[in-house]
mmCIF file of C-alpha atoms in Angstrom:
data_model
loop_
_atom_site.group_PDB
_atom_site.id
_atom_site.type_symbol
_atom_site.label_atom_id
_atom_site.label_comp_id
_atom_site.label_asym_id
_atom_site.label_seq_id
_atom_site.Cartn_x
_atom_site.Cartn_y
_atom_site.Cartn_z
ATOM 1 C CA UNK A 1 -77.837 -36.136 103.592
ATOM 2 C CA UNK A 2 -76.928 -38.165 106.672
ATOM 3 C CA UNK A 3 -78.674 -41.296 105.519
ATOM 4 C CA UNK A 4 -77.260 -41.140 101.932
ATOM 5 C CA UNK A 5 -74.105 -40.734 103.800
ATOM 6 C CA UNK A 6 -74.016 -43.348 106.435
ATOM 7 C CA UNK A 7 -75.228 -46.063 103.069
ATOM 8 C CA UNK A 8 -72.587 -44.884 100.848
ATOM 9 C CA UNK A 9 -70.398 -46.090 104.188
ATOM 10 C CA UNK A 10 -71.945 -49.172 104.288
ATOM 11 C CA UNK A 11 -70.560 -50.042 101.262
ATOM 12 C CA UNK A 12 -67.602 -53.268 100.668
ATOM 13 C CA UNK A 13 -64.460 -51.466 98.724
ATOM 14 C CA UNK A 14 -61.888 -53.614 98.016
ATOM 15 C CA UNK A 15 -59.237 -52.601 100.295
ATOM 16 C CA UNK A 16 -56.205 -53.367 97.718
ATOM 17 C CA UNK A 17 -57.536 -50.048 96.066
ATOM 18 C CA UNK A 18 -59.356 -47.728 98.560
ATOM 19 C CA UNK A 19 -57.341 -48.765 101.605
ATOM 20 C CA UNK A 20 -58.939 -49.645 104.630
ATOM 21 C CA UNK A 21 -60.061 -48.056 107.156
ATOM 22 C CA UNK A 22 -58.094 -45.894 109.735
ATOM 23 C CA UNK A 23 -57.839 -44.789 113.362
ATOM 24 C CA UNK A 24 -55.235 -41.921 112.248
ATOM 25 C CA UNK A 25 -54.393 -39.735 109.461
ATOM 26 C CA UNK A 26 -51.113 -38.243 109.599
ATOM 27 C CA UNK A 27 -51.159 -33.990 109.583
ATOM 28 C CA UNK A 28 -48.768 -34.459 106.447
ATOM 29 C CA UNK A 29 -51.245 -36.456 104.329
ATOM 30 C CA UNK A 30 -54.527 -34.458 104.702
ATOM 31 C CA UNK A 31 -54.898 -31.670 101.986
ATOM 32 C CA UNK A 32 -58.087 -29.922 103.442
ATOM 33 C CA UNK A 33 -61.534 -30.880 105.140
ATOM 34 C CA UNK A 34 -65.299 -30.023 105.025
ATOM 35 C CA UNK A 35 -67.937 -30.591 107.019
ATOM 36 C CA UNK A 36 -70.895 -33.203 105.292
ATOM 37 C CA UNK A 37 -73.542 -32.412 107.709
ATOM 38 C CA UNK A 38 -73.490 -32.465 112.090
ATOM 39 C CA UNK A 39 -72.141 -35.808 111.957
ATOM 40 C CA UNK A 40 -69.131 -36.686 109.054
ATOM 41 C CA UNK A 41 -66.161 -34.877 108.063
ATOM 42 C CA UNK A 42 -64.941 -35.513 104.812
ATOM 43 C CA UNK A 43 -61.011 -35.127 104.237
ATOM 44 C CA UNK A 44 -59.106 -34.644 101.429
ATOM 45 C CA UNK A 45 -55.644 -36.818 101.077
ATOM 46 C CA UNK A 46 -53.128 -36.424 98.456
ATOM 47 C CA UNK A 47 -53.922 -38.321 95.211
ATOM 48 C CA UNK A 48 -57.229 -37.928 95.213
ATOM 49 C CA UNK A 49 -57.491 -39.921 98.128
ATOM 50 C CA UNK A 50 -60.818 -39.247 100.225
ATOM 51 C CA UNK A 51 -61.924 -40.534 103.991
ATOM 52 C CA UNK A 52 -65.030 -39.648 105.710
ATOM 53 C CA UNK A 53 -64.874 -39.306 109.500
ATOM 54 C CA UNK A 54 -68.246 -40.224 110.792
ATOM 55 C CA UNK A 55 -67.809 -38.697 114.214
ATOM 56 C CA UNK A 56 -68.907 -40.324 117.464
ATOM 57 C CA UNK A 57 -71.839 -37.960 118.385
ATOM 58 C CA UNK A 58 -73.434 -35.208 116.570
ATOM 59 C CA UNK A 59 -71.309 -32.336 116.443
ATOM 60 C CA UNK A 60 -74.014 -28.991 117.088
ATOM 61 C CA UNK A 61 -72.919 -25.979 115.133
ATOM 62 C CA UNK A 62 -71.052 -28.302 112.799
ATOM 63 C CA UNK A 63 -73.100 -28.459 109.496
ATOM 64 C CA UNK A 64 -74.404 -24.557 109.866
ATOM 65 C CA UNK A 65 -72.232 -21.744 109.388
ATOM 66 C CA UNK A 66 -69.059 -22.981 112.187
ATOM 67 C CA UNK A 67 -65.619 -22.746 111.627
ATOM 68 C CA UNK A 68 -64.229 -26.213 113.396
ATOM 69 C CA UNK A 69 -60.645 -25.888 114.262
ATOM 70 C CA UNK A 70 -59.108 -29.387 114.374
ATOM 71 C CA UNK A 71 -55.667 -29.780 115.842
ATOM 72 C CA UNK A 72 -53.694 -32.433 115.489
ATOM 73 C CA UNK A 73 -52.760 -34.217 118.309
ATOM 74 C CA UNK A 74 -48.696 -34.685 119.446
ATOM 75 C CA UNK A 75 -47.829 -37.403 117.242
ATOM 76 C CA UNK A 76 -49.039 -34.787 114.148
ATOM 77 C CA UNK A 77 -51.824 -37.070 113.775
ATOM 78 C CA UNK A 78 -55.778 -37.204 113.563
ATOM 79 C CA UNK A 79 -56.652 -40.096 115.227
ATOM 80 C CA UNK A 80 -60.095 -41.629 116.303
ATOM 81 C CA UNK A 81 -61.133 -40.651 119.577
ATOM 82 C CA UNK A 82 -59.267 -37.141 119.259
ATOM 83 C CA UNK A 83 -61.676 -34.048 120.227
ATOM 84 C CA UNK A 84 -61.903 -30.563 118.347
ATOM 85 C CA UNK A 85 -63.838 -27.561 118.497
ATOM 86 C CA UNK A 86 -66.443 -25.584 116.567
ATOM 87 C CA UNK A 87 -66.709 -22.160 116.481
ATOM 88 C CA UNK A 88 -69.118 -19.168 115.911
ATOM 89 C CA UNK A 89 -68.510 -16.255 112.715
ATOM 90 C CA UNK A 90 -69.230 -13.368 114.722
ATOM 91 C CA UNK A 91 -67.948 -9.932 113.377
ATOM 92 C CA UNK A 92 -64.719 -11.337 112.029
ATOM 93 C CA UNK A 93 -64.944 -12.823 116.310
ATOM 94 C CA UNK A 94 -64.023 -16.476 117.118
ATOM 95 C CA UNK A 95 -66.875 -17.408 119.918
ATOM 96 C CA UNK A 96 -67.147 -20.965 120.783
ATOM 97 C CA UNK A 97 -70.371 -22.711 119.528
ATOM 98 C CA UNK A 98 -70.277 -26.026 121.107
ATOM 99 C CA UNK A 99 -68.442 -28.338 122.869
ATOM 100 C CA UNK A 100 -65.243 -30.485 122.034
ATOM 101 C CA UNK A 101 -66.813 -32.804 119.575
ATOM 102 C CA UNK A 102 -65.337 -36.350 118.859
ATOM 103 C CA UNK A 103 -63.722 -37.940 115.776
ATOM 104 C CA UNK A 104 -64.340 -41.685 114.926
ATOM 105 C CA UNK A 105 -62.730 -43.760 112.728
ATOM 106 C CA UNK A 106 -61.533 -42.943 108.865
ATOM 107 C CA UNK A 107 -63.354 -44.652 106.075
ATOM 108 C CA UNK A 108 -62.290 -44.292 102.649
ATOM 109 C CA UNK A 109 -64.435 -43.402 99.812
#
């Protein structure tokens, strides 16, 4: 999955109708998230709109059965270079399950 992922990145979109590429998305634009694997994020904007957040290191815990718990940072926004957490399911408990992990930058898709 990580390959498929990192060429469907690779990809030219014209910009005038996917947008380019972002170091933040605001908290108010970003409808939900899921993890694609250790290493991307994909989030959901309003209008369809989609980004995927390849992040700057493999994120352990992150494509198994972790909760990550993103927060945005004081501007309200998710920017490149902001750090988050992933966390265990045990018994209904929040453990953590890795270290902060990194975000990159947003690509659409």
């Amino acid at each position: 999955m990580e390959a498929d992922i990192d060429d469907i990145l690779s990809y030219e979109l014209d910009p005038a109708e996917y947008g380019e590429p972002r170091t933040c998305l605001n908290e108010s634009d970003i409808r939900g998230y899921e993890a694609l694997g250790d290493r991307h994020i994909l989030f959901r904007g309003r209008q369809g709109r989609l980004w995927v957040n390849a992040l700057r290191a493999r994120c352990l815990g992150l494509g198994r059965d972790g909760i990550f718990v993103i927060e945005p940072n004081s501007g309200r926004r998710y920017c490149d270079m902001d750090r988050f957490s992933v966390v265990d399911r045990v018994e209904g408990l929040r453990t953590v399950a890795a270290p902060n992990c990194t975000l990159g930058e947003f690509r659409p898709v």
